[in-house]
Every structure is written in C-alpha cells, then in structure tokens.
Coordinates of N, CA and C in Angstrom, one line a residue:
M146 N -13.7 5.4 29.8 CA -13.0 5.7 31.0 C -12.1 4.1 31.2
T147 N -10.8 4.4 31.9 CA -10.0 3.7 32.3 C -10.6 2.7 33.7
P148 N -10.9 1.7 34.0 CA -10.9 1.0 35.4 C -9.2 0.7 36.2
L149 N -9.8 1.1 37.5 CA -8.5 1.6 38.7 C -9.2 0.1 39.4
P150 N -8.1 -0.3 40.1 CA -8.4 -1.1 41.2 C -9.3 -0.8 41.8
G151 N -10.1 -1.8 42.5 CA -11.2 -1.0 43.7 C -12.4 -0.5 42.7
G152 N -12.2 -0.6 41.4 CA -13.4 0.0 40.6 C -13.6 1.0 39.8
R153 N -12.5 2.0 40.8 CA -13.1 3.6 39.9 C -12.6 3.7 38.7
L154 N -13.0 4.4 38.2 CA -12.6 5.2 36.9 C -12.3 6.1 36.6
V155 N -11.3 5.9 35.7 CA -10.2 7.3 35.6 C -10.8 7.8 34.2
P156 N -11.4 9.2 34.0 CA -11.8 9.7 32.9 C -10.1 9.6 31.8
P157 N -10.2 9.6 30.8 CA -9.5 9.8 29.7 C -8.6 11.4 30.1
T158 N -7.2 11.2 29.6 CA -6.6 12.8 29.6 C -6.6 12.9 28.4
R159 N -6.3 14.2 28.1 CA -6.7 14.9 27.0 C -6.5 14.5 25.8
N160 N -5.0 13.9 25.8 CA -4.3 13.3 24.9 C -4.9 12.4 24.4
T161 N -5.1 11.2 25.5 CA -5.5 10.0 24.8 C -7.0 10.0 24.4
Q162 N -7.9 11.3 24.9 CA -9.6 11.3 24.5 C -9.1 11.6 22.7
A163 N -8.1 12.9 22.7 CA -7.7 13.1 21.3 C -7.3 12.0 20.3
K164 N -6.8 11.0 20.6 CA -5.9 9.7 20.1 C -8.0 9.1 20.0
L165 N -8.2 9.1 20.7 CA -9.2 8.3 20.6 C -10.6 8.4 19.2
D166 N -10.5 10.0 19.4 CA -11.5 10.6 18.6 C -10.8 10.6 17.1
R167 N -9.4 10.8 17.3 CA -8.9 10.6 16.1 C -9.0 9.2 15.0
L168 N -9.2 8.2 16.0 CA -8.7 6.9 15.4 C -10.5 6.3 15.1
A169 N -11.6 7.0 15.7 CA -13.0 6.8 15.3 C -12.9 7.6 14.2
R170 N -12.7 9.3 14.1 CA -12.7 9.9 12.6 C -12.0 9.2 11.2
D171 N -10.9 8.7 11.8 CA -10.2 8.0 10.8 C -11.0 6.3 10.4
E172 N -12.0 5.6 11.3 CA -12.5 4.6 10.8 C -13.8 4.8 10.2
V173 N -14.0 5.9 10.6 CA -15.4 6.2 9.2 C -15.0 6.8 8.2
R174 N -13.5 7.2 8.1 CA -13.3 7.8 6.6 C -12.8 6.3 6.2
A175 N -12.3 5.6 6.6 CA -11.7 4.0 5.8 C -12.8 3.4 5.6
N176 N -14.1 3.6 5.7 CA -15.4 2.9 5.3 C -16.0 3.8 4.7
E177 N -15.4 5.1 4.5 CA -16.6 6.1 3.2 C -16.7 5.6 1.9
T178 N -18.1 5.8 1.5 CA -17.5 5.6 -0.1 C -17.8 6.8 -0.8
P179 N -16.8 6.8 -1.4 CA -17.1 8.7 -2.4 C -17.6 8.5 -3.4
Q180 N -17.9 10.0 -3.5 CA -19.3 10.3 -4.0 C -18.9 10.8 -5.6
H181 N -17.6 10.8 -5.7 CA -16.7 10.6 -7.2 C -15.7 9.6 -7.2
S182 N -15.0 9.4 -8.4 CA -14.1 8.2 -8.1 C -13.0 9.2 -7.7
V183 N -12.0 8.1 -7.0 CA -10.7 8.4 -6.5 C -9.6 7.9 -7.1
A184 N -8.5 8.8 -6.9 CA -7.4 8.5 -7.7 C -6.4 7.5 -6.3
A185 N -6.4 6.7 -6.7 CA -5.5 5.5 -5.8 C -4.1 4.8 -6.3
I186 N -3.5 4.4 -5.2 CA -1.7 4.2 -6.1 C -2.1 2.8 -4.9
L187 N -1.2 1.9 -5.8 CA -1.7 0.7 -5.4 C 0.1 0.0 -5.8
A188 N 0.7 -0.4 -4.7 CA 1.7 -1.1 -5.2 C 1.8 -2.7 -5.0
L189 N 2.6 -3.0 -6.3 CA 2.2 -4.9 -6.8 C 3.7 -5.3 -6.6
G190 N 3.8 -6.4 -5.9 CA 5.2 -7.3 -5.8 C 5.3 -8.6 -6.1
A191 N 5.8 -9.4 -6.3 CA 5.8 -10.7 -6.4 C 7.5 -11.3 -6.2
N192 N 7.6 -12.6 -5.6 CA 8.7 -12.7 -5.5 C 8.8 -14.6 -5.8
L193 N 7.6 -15.2 -5.8 CA 7.8 -16.4 -6.1 C 7.0 -17.0 -7.6
G194 N 7.4 -18.0 -8.0 CA 6.5 -18.3 -9.1 C 6.8 -17.5 -10.5
N195 N 6.2 -17.7 -11.1 CA 6.0 -16.5 -12.4 C 5.5 -15.4 -12.3
R196 N 7.0 -14.4 -11.8 CA 6.4 -13.2 -11.2 C 5.6 -12.4 -12.2
A197 N 5.9 -12.3 -13.7 CA 5.7 -11.2 -14.4 C 4.5 -11.5 -15.0
E198 N 4.0 -13.1 -15.2 CA 2.6 -13.6 -15.0 C 1.7 -13.1 -14.0
T199 N 2.5 -13.3 -13.0 CA 1.2 -13.2 -11.9 C 1.1 -10.9 -11.7
L200 N 2.2 -10.6 -12.0 CA 1.7 -9.0 -12.3 C 0.4 -8.6 -13.3
D201 N 0.8 -9.5 -14.3 CA -0.2 -9.1 -15.7 C -1.4 -9.7 -15.1
A202 N -1.6 -10.6 -14.6 CA -2.8 -11.6 -14.0 C -3.4 -10.0 -13.2
A203 N -2.4 -9.9 -11.8 CA -3.2 -9.2 -11.1 C -4.0 -7.7 -11.5
V204 N -3.2 -7.4 -12.5 CA -3.7 -6.0 -13.5 C -4.8 -6.4 -14.1
R205 N -5.6 -7.3 -14.3 CA -6.3 -7.7 -15.1 C -7.7 -8.2 -14.1
D206 N -7.0 -8.6 -13.0 CA -8.2 -9.2 -11.9 C -8.5 -7.5 -11.5
L207 N -7.8 -6.6 -11.1 CA -8.0 -5.2 -11.0 C -8.6 -4.9 -11.5
S208 N -8.6 -4.8 -12.8 CA -9.5 -4.4 -13.8 C -11.2 -4.4 -13.7
D209 N -11.1 -6.0 -13.5 CA -12.6 -7.1 -13.4 C -13.1 -6.5 -12.0
V210 N -12.8 -5.8 -11.1 CA -13.6 -5.4 -9.8 C -14.4 -4.3 -10.0
P211 N -15.7 -4.8 -9.2 CA -16.6 -3.9 -9.8 C -16.2 -2.8 -9.0
G212 N -16.5 -1.2 -9.1 CA -15.9 -0.2 -8.3 C -14.1 0.5 -9.0
I213 N -13.8 -0.5 -9.6 CA -12.5 -0.1 -10.5 C -12.4 0.5 -11.4
L214 N -12.6 1.7 -12.0 CA -12.6 2.4 -13.2 C -11.6 1.9 -13.9
E215 N -10.7 2.1 -13.6 CA -9.0 2.3 -14.7 C -7.8 1.6 -13.8
V216 N -7.1 1.1 -14.6 CA -6.0 0.9 -14.4 C -4.6 1.1 -14.9
T217 N -3.7 1.7 -14.6 CA -2.8 2.0 -15.3 C -1.4 1.5 -14.8
L218 N -0.4 0.8 -15.5 CA 0.6 0.1 -14.7 C 2.1 0.8 -14.8
S219 N 2.6 1.0 -13.7 CA 4.0 1.3 -14.3 C 5.2 0.7 -14.8
P220 N 6.5 1.2 -15.2 CA 7.2 0.2 -15.4 C 7.6 -0.8 -14.6
V221 N 7.7 -2.4 -14.3 CA 8.2 -2.8 -13.9 C 9.6 -2.8 -13.2
V222 N 10.6 -3.0 -11.8 CA 11.6 -3.1 -11.4 C 12.0 -4.0 -10.9
D223 N 13.5 -4.7 -10.9 CA 13.2 -6.1 -10.0 C 14.4 -5.4 -8.6
S224 N 13.8 -6.2 -7.7 CA 14.6 -5.7 -6.6 C 14.9 -6.6 -5.5
V225 N 16.0 -6.5 -4.5 CA 16.2 -7.4 -3.5 C 15.1 -7.6 -2.7
A226 N 14.7 -9.0 -2.1 CA 13.6 -8.9 -1.0 C 13.9 -8.1 0.2
V227 N 13.1 -7.7 0.6 CA 13.5 -7.1 1.9 C 13.0 -8.2 3.1
K228 N 13.6 -8.5 4.1 CA 13.0 -9.1 5.4 C 13.1 -8.2 6.5
L229 N 12.3 -8.7 7.3 CA 12.4 -8.0 8.7 C 13.7 -7.4 9.3
D230 N 15.0 -8.1 8.9 CA 16.2 -7.7 9.5 C 16.7 -6.8 8.4
G231 N 15.9 -6.6 7.4 CA 16.7 -5.7 6.3 C 16.6 -6.5 5.0
P232 N 17.6 -6.0 3.9 CA 17.9 -6.8 2.6 C 18.4 -8.3 2.7
D233 N 17.8 -9.0 2.2 CA 18.1 -10.1 1.9 C 18.6 -10.7 0.4
P234 N 19.8 -10.5 0.1 CA 20.1 -10.9 -1.5 C 19.7 -12.4 -1.8
D235 N 19.9 -13.0 -0.6 CA 20.0 -14.7 -0.8 C 18.2 -14.9 -1.1
A236 N 17.3 -14.4 -0.9 CA 15.9 -14.7 -1.1 C 15.6 -14.2 -2.5
P237 N 14.6 -15.0 -3.1 CA 14.4 -14.9 -4.1 C 14.1 -13.1 -4.7
G238 N 14.4 -12.9 -5.5 CA 14.1 -11.2 -5.8 C 12.6 -10.8 -6.3
Y239 N 12.2 -9.5 -6.0 CA 11.0 -9.2 -6.1 C 11.0 -8.7 -7.8
L240 N 9.7 -8.8 -8.6 CA 9.3 -8.1 -9.3 C 8.4 -6.5 -8.7
N241 N 8.5 -5.8 -9.2 CA 8.0 -4.8 -8.6 C 7.3 -3.5 -9.4
A242 N 5.6 -2.9 -9.4 CA 5.2 -1.9 -10.0 C 4.5 -1.5 -9.2
V243 N 3.9 -0.6 -9.5 CA 2.7 0.6 -9.2 C 1.4 0.3 -10.0
A244 N 0.5 0.7 -9.6 CA -0.9 0.6 -10.7 C -1.3 1.8 -9.9
R245 N -1.9 2.7 -11.2 CA -2.8 4.1 -10.4 C -4.3 3.4 -10.8
V246 N -5.0 3.6 -9.9 CA -6.7 2.9 -10.1 C -7.2 4.1 -9.9
R247 N -8.3 4.2 -10.9 CA -9.7 5.0 -10.3 C -10.6 3.9 -9.9
T248 N -11.2 4.8 -8.9 CA -12.0 3.6 -8.1 C -13.3 4.7 -7.1
T249 N -14.4 3.7 -7.7 CA -15.8 4.1 -6.4 C -15.8 3.4 -5.0
L250 N -14.4 2.6 -4.7 CA -14.6 1.8 -3.5 C -14.2 2.7 -2.5
S251 N -14.7 2.7 -0.9 CA -14.1 2.9 -0.2 C -12.6 2.1 0.1
P252 N -11.7 3.3 1.2 CA -10.6 2.3 1.3 C -10.2 1.1 1.9
R253 N -11.5 1.1 2.8 CA -11.4 -0.6 3.6 C -12.0 -1.6 2.1
D254 N -12.7 -1.3 1.1 CA -13.0 -2.1 0.3 C -12.2 -2.4 -0.5
L255 N -11.1 -1.2 -0.9 CA -10.0 -1.5 -1.7 C -9.4 -2.5 -1.1
L256 N -8.8 -2.2 0.0 CA -8.0 -3.2 0.2 C -8.9 -4.5 0.3
A257 N -9.8 -4.5 0.6 CA -10.2 -6.6 0.7 C -10.2 -7.0 -0.6
A258 N -10.6 -5.8 -1.9 CA -10.4 -6.4 -3.3 C -8.5 -6.5 -3.5
G259 N -8.2 -6.1 -3.0 CA -6.1 -6.2 -3.2 C -6.1 -8.0 -2.4
A260 N -7.1 -8.2 -1.3 CA -6.8 -9.0 -0.2 C -7.3 -10.4 -1.0
E261 N -8.5 -10.0 -1.7 CA -8.9 -11.2 -2.5 C -8.0 -11.7 -3.7
I262 N -7.3 -10.5 -4.6 CA -6.5 -11.0 -5.4 C -5.4 -11.9 -5.0
E263 N -5.0 -11.0 -3.8 CA -3.8 -11.8 -3.1 C -4.2 -13.5 -2.8
R264 N -5.1 -13.8 -2.3 CA -5.6 -15.3 -2.1 C -5.5 -15.5 -3.3
A265 N -6.3 -15.2 -4.5 CA -6.6 -15.9 -5.6 C -5.4 -16.2 -6.6
H266 N -4.1 -15.7 -6.1 CA -3.1 -16.1 -6.7 C -1.9 -16.8 -5.8
G267 N -2.4 -17.4 -5.0 CA -1.9 -18.5 -3.9 C -1.2 -17.5 -2.8
R268 N -1.2 -16.4 -2.2 CA -0.9 -15.9 -1.1 C -1.0 -16.6 0.2
E269 N 0.1 -16.8 0.8 CA -0.3 -17.6 1.8 C 0.5 -16.6 3.3
R270 N -0.5 -16.0 4.5 CA 0.5 -14.9 5.3 C 0.8 -16.0 6.3
L271 N 1.8 -16.5 6.3 CA 2.6 -17.5 7.3 C 4.0 -16.6 8.0
E272 N 4.2 -16.1 7.3 CA 5.4 -14.9 8.3 C 5.4 -13.5 7.3
R273 N 5.5 -12.9 9.0 CA 5.6 -11.6 8.4 C 6.6 -11.2 7.4
W274 N 6.7 -10.2 6.4 CA 7.8 -9.6 5.4 C 8.4 -11.1 4.8
G275 N 7.3 -12.1 4.5 CA 8.2 -13.8 3.8 C 8.1 -13.4 2.5
D276 N 8.4 -14.8 2.0 CA 7.9 -14.5 0.4 C 6.6 -14.7 0.3
R277 N 6.4 -14.2 -1.1 CA 4.9 -14.4 -1.3 C 4.7 -14.1 -3.0
T278 N 3.6 -15.0 -3.3 CA 3.3 -15.2 -4.6 C 2.7 -13.5 -5.2
L279 N 2.0 -13.1 -4.4 CA 1.7 -11.6 -4.6 C 1.7 -10.8 -3.5
D280 N 2.0 -9.2 -3.5 CA 1.7 -8.5 -2.9 C 0.8 -7.0 -3.1
I281 N -0.2 -7.1 -2.5 CA -0.8 -5.4 -3.1 C -1.3 -4.7 -1.6
D282 N -0.5 -3.5 -1.9 CA -1.1 -2.8 -1.0 C -0.8 -1.3 -1.0
I283 N -2.1 -0.8 -0.4 CA -2.6 0.6 -0.8 C -1.6 1.9 -0.3
I284 N -0.8 2.5 -1.4 CA 0.0 3.4 -1.0 C -0.6 4.7 -0.8
T285 N -1.8 5.3 -1.7 CA -2.3 6.3 -1.4 C -3.6 6.4 -1.8
Y286 N -4.5 7.2 -1.3 CA -5.8 7.3 -1.5 C -6.6 8.6 -1.6
G287 N -6.2 8.9 -3.4 CA -6.4 10.2 -2.7 C -5.5 11.4 -2.2
D288 N -6.0 12.3 -1.4 CA -5.0 12.9 -0.7 C -5.3 12.1 1.1
L289 N -6.2 11.2 1.3 CA -6.6 10.9 2.5 C -5.8 10.5 3.2
E290 N -5.5 10.5 4.4 CA -4.6 10.5 5.4 C -5.2 10.0 6.6
I291 N -5.0 8.6 6.9 CA -5.8 8.1 8.2 C -5.1 7.0 8.8
E292 N -5.0 6.7 10.0 CA -4.3 5.7 10.5 C -5.6 5.1 11.5
T293 N -5.3 3.8 11.1 CA -6.3 2.6 11.7 C -5.8 1.5 12.5
P294 N -6.2 0.7 13.2 CA -5.1 -0.5 13.3 C -4.9 -1.1 11.9
T295 N -6.0 -1.6 11.1 CA -5.6 -2.3 10.2 C -5.4 -1.8 8.9
L296 N -5.6 -0.4 8.8 CA -5.1 0.5 7.3 C -4.8 2.1 8.1
T297 N -3.8 2.1 7.1 CA -2.8 3.4 7.3 C -2.5 3.9 6.1
I298 N -3.1 5.1 5.5 CA -2.7 6.0 4.0 C -2.6 7.3 4.3
P299 N -1.3 7.8 3.6 CA -0.4 6.9 2.8 C 0.3 5.7 3.7
H300 N 1.0 4.8 2.5 CA 1.5 3.4 3.5 C 2.5 3.9 4.2
P301 N 2.6 3.5 5.4 CA 3.7 4.1 6.4 C 5.2 4.1 5.9
R302 N 5.3 2.9 5.3 CA 6.8 2.4 4.9 C 6.9 3.0 3.5
A303 N 6.3 3.8 2.4 CA 6.4 4.2 1.7 C 7.1 5.1 1.0
V304 N 8.1 5.8 2.2 CA 8.7 7.1 2.0 C 10.3 6.1 2.5
E305 N 10.2 4.7 2.9 CA 12.0 4.3 2.4 C 11.8 3.2 1.5
R306 N 11.0 3.0 0.5 CA 10.8 2.1 -0.1 C 11.4 2.2 -1.4
D307 N 12.6 2.6 -2.4 CA 12.8 2.7 -3.4 C 12.1 2.1 -4.5
F308 N 11.4 0.6 -4.0 CA 10.8 -0.3 -5.2 C 9.5 0.3 -5.2
V309 N 9.4 1.4 -4.3 CA 7.5 1.4 -4.8 C 7.8 3.1 -4.9
L310 N 8.7 3.9 -5.2 CA 8.8 5.7 -5.3 C 9.4 5.5 -6.6
G311 N 10.5 4.5 -7.2 CA 11.2 4.4 -8.3 C 10.0 4.0 -9.6
P312 N 9.0 3.0 -9.2 CA 7.8 2.9 -10.2 C 6.7 4.0 -10.5
W313 N 6.7 4.4 -9.3 CA 5.8 5.5 -8.9 C 5.9 7.1 -9.9
W314 N 7.4 7.5 -9.9 CA 8.1 8.2 -10.1 C 8.1 7.9 -11.7
A315 N 8.4 7.0 -12.1 CA 8.4 6.5 -13.5 C 6.9 7.0 -14.1
L316 N 6.3 6.5 -13.1 CA 4.4 6.5 -13.9 C 4.2 8.0 -13.9
D317 N 4.4 8.9 -13.0 CA 3.9 10.5 -12.8 C 5.2 10.9 -11.6
P318 N 6.3 11.5 -12.7 CA 7.2 12.0 -12.6 C 6.8 13.6 -11.2
D319 N 5.6 13.7 -11.7 CA 5.2 15.1 -10.3 C 4.2 14.2 -9.2
A320 N 4.5 12.9 -8.8 CA 3.6 12.6 -8.4 C 3.8 13.3 -6.6
I321 N 2.7 13.3 -5.5 CA 3.5 13.9 -4.1 C 2.5 12.5 -3.1
L322 N 3.4 12.3 -2.3 CA 2.9 11.4 -1.5 C 2.5 12.3 -0.1
P323 N 1.0 12.4 0.0 CA 0.4 13.6 0.6 C 1.0 13.0 2.3
G324 N 0.9 14.3 2.7 CA 1.8 14.5 4.2 C 3.3 14.5 4.3
V325 N 3.8 14.2 3.1 CA 5.1 14.1 2.6 C 5.6 15.0 2.2
G326 N 5.8 14.7 0.5 CA 6.2 15.5 -0.2 C 6.3 15.2 -1.8
P327 N 6.8 15.7 -2.7 CA 7.1 15.2 -4.1 C 7.7 13.9 -3.7
V328 N 7.4 12.8 -4.8 CA 7.8 11.7 -4.6 C 9.3 11.8 -5.5
A329 N 9.5 12.4 -6.3 CA 10.9 12.5 -7.0 C 11.7 13.1 -5.7
E330 N 11.5 14.0 -4.9 CA 12.2 14.6 -3.9 C 12.8 13.3 -2.8
L331 N 12.0 12.6 -2.7 CA 11.9 11.5 -2.0 C 12.8 10.4 -2.5
L332 N 13.1 10.4 -3.4 CA 13.7 9.2 -4.3 C 15.4 10.1 -4.2
R333 N 15.3 11.4 -4.4 CA 16.6 11.6 -4.6 C 17.4 12.0 -2.8
A334 N 16.5 12.0 -1.9 CA 16.8 11.0 -0.7 C 17.0 10.2 -0.5
L335 N 16.8 9.3 -1.4 CA 17.5 7.7 -0.9 C 18.7 7.9 -2.0
Q336 N 18.8 8.7 -2.5 CA 20.1 8.3 -3.5 C 19.9 7.2 -4.3
T337 N 18.3 7.3 -4.9 CA 18.2 5.9 -5.6 C 17.5 6.7 -7.3
T338 N 18.2 5.9 -8.2 CA 17.4 6.3 -9.7 C 17.0 5.0 -10.0
P339 N 15.7 5.3 -10.4 CA 14.5 4.0 -11.0 C 15.4 3.5 -11.9
I340 N 15.6 2.1 -11.9 CA 16.1 1.5 -13.2 C 14.9 0.7 -13.8
E341 N 14.2 0.6 -14.8 CA 13.5 -0.3 -15.0 C 14.2 -1.4 -15.9
T342 N 12.9 -2.6 -15.5 CA 13.8 -4.0 -16.3 C 12.9 -4.4 -17.3
E343 N 13.6 -5.6 -18.1 CA 12.4 -5.9 -19.0 C 11.9 -7.4 -17.9
R344 N 10.7 -7.4 -18.8 CA 9.8 -8.3 -18.3 C 10.6 -9.9 -18.5
P345 N 10.8 -10.6 -17.2 CA 11.2 -12.3 -18.1 C 10.0 -12.8 -18.5

C-alpha cells in the first residue's frame, strides 16, 4: 500500500496491483533453472582493441561456462557505433555477431556469465552506450518474455538494431523474435540487407 500524509495507507489500484504481480512473476521466471536445455540468442559486440580476437575469445569463454552446452556463432558484421544521441561515425566502429547457445542456466545466471566474460576482457561501465572492449546482451531465451528492473527478454531494442538482426538472420533465416515476429520481416522493415564482413 502507498502511505499518504497523516499515515493513512491507500491500497494499490487494480492496474498497479497487476503490474506488481507481473513484476513478481517475472522476477521468479528470471531466476528459474530450466528442466531441459534452452536455446538463447546472445548479441556480441566490440569496438575497442583487437575486435576480432576479442569476439573469438568471447565465444571460447562462453563454451567454457558450466551450463552452456553449445555455442554457434553467426557471420560477423561491421557497424557504426550507436551512442545515446544516435549513430556516431566518428567513434570506433563495431564488429558485431550473435551467438546461439544451448544452456541449462537460468536467464539471470546467463546474464551474470556474460557480464563476467565482459569484465575478463576489460569492460568498464563508465559511460552509458560508451565504447567498449566487449558487450554481451541476451536477446532471447527460448520464447520467454519478461521485464524486470535489471533484465528484459527479449532485448527491448533488438527490433531496431540491424547489427543484431542481420547476423541473427544470417545464422537462422527462420528466426522469430518472441512477441514481435520473424527476424526477416523486421530486417525488411529497417530496409537493411545484412552484409558479411571479413575478419581483420
């Protein structure tokens, strides 16, 4: 309940209570360990240091995580850095890819594993949407749809990122973004054709 001046408590409205119930449910689901392995899509990106070596090492590191059973990497694409105020062609460019993994980790544990690999490769979170040695985001986790203060699945900005959708489509032309639609159609809506790049 919400306290008011004078100490009175006001019960939550029906909409507020529904949001609280949904948040509580999603928090539970974020921490649930699956009974069977789940396919998840992870987005990988790097725009500092030796980007290609970093992505290769990140895939090896993912393969070594207990609970990650299989890792398949998409083609790698080159992209312009995106900052808070939009694309920044003056910033170092990114190499981007997606990895399809099969995992028995919970969504929260998978997120933590990615963050640990980021730190191992020198990731420092000094600036939101700043340059980075390595970025690992969960895009999908099976067909799960959750929203918590620290984890939203599917990734809320995947639908507008051709550097995620392009590699994902190249890896799996029939891929579906849960709750949204086919990745191929999302790419067409962005009027983007994914272009593979040779690794430097």
